[in-house]
Coordinates of C-alpha atoms in Angstrom, one line a residue:
X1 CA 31.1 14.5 -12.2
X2 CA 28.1 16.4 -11.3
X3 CA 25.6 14.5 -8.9
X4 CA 22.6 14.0 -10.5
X5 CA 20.8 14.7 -7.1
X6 CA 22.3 17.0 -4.4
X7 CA 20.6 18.1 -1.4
X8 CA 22.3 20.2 1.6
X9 CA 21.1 21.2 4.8
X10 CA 17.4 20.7 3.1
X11 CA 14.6 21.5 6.0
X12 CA 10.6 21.6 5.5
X13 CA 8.3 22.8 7.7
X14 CA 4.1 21.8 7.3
X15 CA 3.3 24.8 10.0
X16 CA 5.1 24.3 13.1
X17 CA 5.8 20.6 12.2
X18 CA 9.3 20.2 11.1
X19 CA 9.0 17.6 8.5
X20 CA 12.7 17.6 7.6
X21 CA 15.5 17.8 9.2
X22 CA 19.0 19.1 7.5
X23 CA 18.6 16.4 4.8
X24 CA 22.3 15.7 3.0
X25 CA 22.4 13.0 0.4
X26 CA 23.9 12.8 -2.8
X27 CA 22.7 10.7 -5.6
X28 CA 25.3 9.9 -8.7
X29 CA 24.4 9.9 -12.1
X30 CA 23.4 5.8 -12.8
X31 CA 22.7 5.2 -9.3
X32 CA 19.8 3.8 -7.6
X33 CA 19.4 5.3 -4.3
X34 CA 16.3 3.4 -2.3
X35 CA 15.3 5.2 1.2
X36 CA 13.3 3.4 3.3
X37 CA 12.0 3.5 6.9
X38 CA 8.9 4.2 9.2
X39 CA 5.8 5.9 8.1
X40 CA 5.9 9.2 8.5
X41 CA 9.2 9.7 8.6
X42 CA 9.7 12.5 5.4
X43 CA 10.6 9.9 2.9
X44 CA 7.6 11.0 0.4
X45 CA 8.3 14.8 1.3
X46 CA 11.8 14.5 0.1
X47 CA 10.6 13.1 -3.0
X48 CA 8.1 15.8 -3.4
X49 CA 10.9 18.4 -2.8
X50 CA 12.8 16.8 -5.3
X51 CA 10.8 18.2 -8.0
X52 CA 9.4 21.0 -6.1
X53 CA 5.9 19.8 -5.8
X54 CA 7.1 20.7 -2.4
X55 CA 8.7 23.6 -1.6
X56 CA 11.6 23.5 0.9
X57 CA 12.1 25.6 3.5
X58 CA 15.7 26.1 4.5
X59 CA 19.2 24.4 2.7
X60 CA 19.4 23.7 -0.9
X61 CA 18.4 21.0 -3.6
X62 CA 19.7 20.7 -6.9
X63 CA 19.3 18.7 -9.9
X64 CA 22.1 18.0 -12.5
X65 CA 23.6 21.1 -11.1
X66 CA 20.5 23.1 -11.4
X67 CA 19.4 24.7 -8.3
X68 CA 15.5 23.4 -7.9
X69 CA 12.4 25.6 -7.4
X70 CA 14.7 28.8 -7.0
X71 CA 17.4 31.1 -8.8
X72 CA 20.0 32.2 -6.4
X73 CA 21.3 35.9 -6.1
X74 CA 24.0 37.1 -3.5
X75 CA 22.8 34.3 -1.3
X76 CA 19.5 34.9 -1.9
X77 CA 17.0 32.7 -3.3
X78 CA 14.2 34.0 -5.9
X79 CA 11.6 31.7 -6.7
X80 CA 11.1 30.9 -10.4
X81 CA 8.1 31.7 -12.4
X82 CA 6.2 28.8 -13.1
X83 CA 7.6 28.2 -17.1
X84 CA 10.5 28.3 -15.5
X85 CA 9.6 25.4 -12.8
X86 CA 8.0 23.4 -15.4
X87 CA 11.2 23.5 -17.8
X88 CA 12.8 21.8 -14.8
X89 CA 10.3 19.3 -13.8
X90 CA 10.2 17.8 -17.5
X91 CA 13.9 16.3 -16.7
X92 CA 12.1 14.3 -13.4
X93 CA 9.6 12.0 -13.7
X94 CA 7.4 10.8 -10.8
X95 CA 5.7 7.7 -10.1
X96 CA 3.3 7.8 -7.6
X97 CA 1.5 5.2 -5.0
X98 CA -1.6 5.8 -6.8
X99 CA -1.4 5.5 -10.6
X100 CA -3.0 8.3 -11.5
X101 CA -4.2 7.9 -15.0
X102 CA -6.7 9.3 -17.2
X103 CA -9.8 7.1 -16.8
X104 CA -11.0 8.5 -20.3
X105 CA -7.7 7.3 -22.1
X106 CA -6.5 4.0 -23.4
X107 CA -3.0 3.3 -21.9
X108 CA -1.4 4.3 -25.3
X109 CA -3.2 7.8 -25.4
X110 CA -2.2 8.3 -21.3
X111 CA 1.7 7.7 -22.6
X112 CA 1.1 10.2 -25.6
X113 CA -0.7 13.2 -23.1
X114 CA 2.0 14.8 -22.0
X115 CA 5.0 14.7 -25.2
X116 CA 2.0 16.4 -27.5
X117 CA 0.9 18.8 -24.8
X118 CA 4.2 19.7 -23.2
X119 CA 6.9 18.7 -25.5
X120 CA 4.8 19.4 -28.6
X121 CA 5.5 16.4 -30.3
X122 CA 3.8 15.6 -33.1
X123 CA 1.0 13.1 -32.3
X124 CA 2.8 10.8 -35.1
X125 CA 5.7 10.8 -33.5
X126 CA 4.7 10.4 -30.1
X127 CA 2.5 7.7 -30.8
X128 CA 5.7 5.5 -31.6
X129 CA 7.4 6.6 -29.1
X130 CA 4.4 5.0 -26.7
X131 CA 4.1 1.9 -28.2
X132 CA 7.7 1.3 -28.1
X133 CA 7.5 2.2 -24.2
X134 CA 4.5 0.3 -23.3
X135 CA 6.6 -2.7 -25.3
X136 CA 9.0 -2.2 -23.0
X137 CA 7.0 -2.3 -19.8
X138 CA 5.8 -5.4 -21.1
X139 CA 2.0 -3.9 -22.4
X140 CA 2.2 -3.6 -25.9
X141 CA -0.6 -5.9 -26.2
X142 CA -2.5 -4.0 -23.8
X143 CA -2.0 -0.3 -25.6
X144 CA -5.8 0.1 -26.9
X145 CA -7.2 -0.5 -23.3
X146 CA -8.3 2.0 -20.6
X147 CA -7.1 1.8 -17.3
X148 CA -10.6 -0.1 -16.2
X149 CA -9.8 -2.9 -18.0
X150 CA -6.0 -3.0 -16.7
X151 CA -4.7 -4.6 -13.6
X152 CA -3.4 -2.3 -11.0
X153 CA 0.2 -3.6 -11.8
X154 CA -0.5 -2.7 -15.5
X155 CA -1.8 0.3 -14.2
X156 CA 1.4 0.9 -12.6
X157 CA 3.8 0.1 -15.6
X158 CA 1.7 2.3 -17.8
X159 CA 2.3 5.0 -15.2
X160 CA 5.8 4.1 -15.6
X161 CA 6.0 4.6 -19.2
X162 CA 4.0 7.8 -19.3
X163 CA 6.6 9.1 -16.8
X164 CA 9.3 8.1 -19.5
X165 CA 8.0 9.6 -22.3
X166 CA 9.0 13.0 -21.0
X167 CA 12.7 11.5 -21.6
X168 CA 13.6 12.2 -17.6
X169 CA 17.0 12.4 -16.8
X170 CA 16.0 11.3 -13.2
X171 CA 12.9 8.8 -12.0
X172 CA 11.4 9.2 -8.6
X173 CA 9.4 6.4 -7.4
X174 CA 6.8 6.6 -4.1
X175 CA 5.8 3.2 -3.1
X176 CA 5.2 2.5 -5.7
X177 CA 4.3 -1.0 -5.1
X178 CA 1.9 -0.4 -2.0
X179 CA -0.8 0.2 -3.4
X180 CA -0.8 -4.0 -5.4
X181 CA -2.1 -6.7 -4.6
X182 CA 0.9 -9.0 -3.8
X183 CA 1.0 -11.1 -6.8
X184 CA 1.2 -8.0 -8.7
X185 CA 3.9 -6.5 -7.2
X186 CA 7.0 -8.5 -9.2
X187 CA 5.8 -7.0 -13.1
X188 CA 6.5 -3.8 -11.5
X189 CA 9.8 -4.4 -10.0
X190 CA 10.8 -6.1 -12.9
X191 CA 10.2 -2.9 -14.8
X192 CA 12.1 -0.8 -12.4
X193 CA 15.2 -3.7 -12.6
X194 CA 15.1 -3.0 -16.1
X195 CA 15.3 0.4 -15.9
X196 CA 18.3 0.5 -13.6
X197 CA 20.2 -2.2 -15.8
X198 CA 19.8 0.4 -18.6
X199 CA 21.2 3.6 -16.0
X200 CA 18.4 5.0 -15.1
X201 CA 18.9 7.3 -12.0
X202 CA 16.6 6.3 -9.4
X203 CA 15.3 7.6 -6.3
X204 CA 13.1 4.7 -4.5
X205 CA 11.1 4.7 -1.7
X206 CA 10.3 1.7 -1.2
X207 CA 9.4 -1.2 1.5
X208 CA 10.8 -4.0 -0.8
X209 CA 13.9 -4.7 0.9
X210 CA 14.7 -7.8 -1.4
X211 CA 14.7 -5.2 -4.1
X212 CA 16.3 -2.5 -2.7
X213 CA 19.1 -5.0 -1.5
X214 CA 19.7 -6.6 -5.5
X215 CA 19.2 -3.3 -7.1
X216 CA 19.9 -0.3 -4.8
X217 CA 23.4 1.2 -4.9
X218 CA 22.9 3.3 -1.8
X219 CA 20.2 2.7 1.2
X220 CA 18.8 5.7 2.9
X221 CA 17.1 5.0 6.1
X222 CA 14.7 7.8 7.4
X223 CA 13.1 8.7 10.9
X224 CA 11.5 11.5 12.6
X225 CA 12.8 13.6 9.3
X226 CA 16.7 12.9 9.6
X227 CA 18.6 10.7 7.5
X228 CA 19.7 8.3 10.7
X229 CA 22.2 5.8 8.4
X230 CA 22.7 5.4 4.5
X231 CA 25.2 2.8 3.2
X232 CA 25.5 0.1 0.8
X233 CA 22.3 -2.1 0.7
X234 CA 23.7 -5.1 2.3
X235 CA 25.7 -3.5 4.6
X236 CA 22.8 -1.8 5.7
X237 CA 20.3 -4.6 6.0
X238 CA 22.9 -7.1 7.3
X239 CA 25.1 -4.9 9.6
X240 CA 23.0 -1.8 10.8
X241 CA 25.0 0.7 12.8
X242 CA 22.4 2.4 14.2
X243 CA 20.2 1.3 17.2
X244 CA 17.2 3.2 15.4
X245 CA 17.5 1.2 12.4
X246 CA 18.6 -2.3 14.1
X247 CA 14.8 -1.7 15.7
X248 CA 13.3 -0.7 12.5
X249 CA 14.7 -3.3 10.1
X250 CA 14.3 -6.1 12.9
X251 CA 10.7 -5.3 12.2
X252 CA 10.1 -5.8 8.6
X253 CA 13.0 -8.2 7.7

């Protein structure tokens, strides 16, 4: 089976900073892989790489076998042409700290944006379509209202479903839970349960370690730009190898 995620050697530089550090990790069709660990550490780089809103520098990252951001020829990589990066990115949708939406569009026209403007759905069609995802984020009721009017953890599951209606094959998620107030932050989580139950591929940075324990299939933990230990959650969390992470997770457990 292909991976649905496969990075090797993967290396970033901002300037002289190395943000990465020869980055391996392989994520399985179905899984949900949950990387967690200090700030700073290049967990929300890798994401960005992911999808190429970040280029990398060195190694290479592919997505359902597809080489990401670049075509390869005799060992050489080209960069593609923008149409060609944006074919790509449809497959991966991104949910960000920050929600992002339109301010000038109810929650059902945010879901619609980008299947009409990208996908060139028909508006009919991708009107259903976003009312049957905002019924499944739990907002149905809430489809005629702009983002003013919505909590930020309907704010967040809006996101959520606008990211879906591009039909990803792979969801990557960046905190995104930090930015809630706490009594907020469960709608969301249930929403992201859900979508793993159905076999969504997930990549989920995250500081939830209750969630990453009951949902994530692997745990990634992240410093200084290196993957220092990855594992089954509760191994992990409950048996750390490393001293680095028996520090880190003695912190925030």
């Amino acid at each position: 089976m292909t991976p649905m995620v496969e990075a090797r050697d993967v290396g970033k530089f901002f300037g002289t900073f190395e943000v990465l550090r020869g980055i391996d990790l392989v994520v399985e069709p179905g899984q949900v892989c949950c990387v967690v660990g200090p700030s700073g550490s290049g967990k929300s780089t890798l994401l960005r790489c992911v999808n190429h809103l970040e280029a990398i520098d060195t190694g290479r990252l592919y997505v359902d076998g597809d080489l990401i951001g670049y075509r390869e020829d005799a060992g050489r990589l080209h960069r593609l042409r923008d149409a060609e990066l944006g074919r790509q990115r449809r497959d991966i949708g991104m949910v960000f700290q920050r929600f992002n939406l339109f301010p000038h569009r109810t929650a059902l026209q945010n879901v619609m944006e980008a299947p009409v403007v990208v996908r060139r759905e028909s508006k009919s069609d991708a009107r259903t379509n976003a009312l049957e995802l905002l019924e499944r984020v739990g907002l149905a009721d809430r489809a005629n209202q702009y983002p003013n009017r919505l909590s930020g953890g309907q704010q967040q599951r809006v996101a959520i479903a606008r990211a879906l209606a591009m039909q990803p094959r792979l969801m990557l998620f960046d905190e995104p839970t930090s930015a809630l107030d706490p009594e907020l932050v469960g709608e969301v989580l249930d929403v992201m349960r859900g979508l793993a139950r159905d076999g969504m591929t997930m990549i989920v940075v995250t500081h939830e370690m209750g969630f990453a324990r009951e949902v994530g299939d692997t745990l990634v933990f992240m410093d200084e730009g290196r993957i220092v230990e990855s594992g089954l959650p509760r191994d992990v969390l409950s048996a750390p190898r490393e001293e680095r992470t028996k520090a880190f997770l003695s912190k925030v457990l």
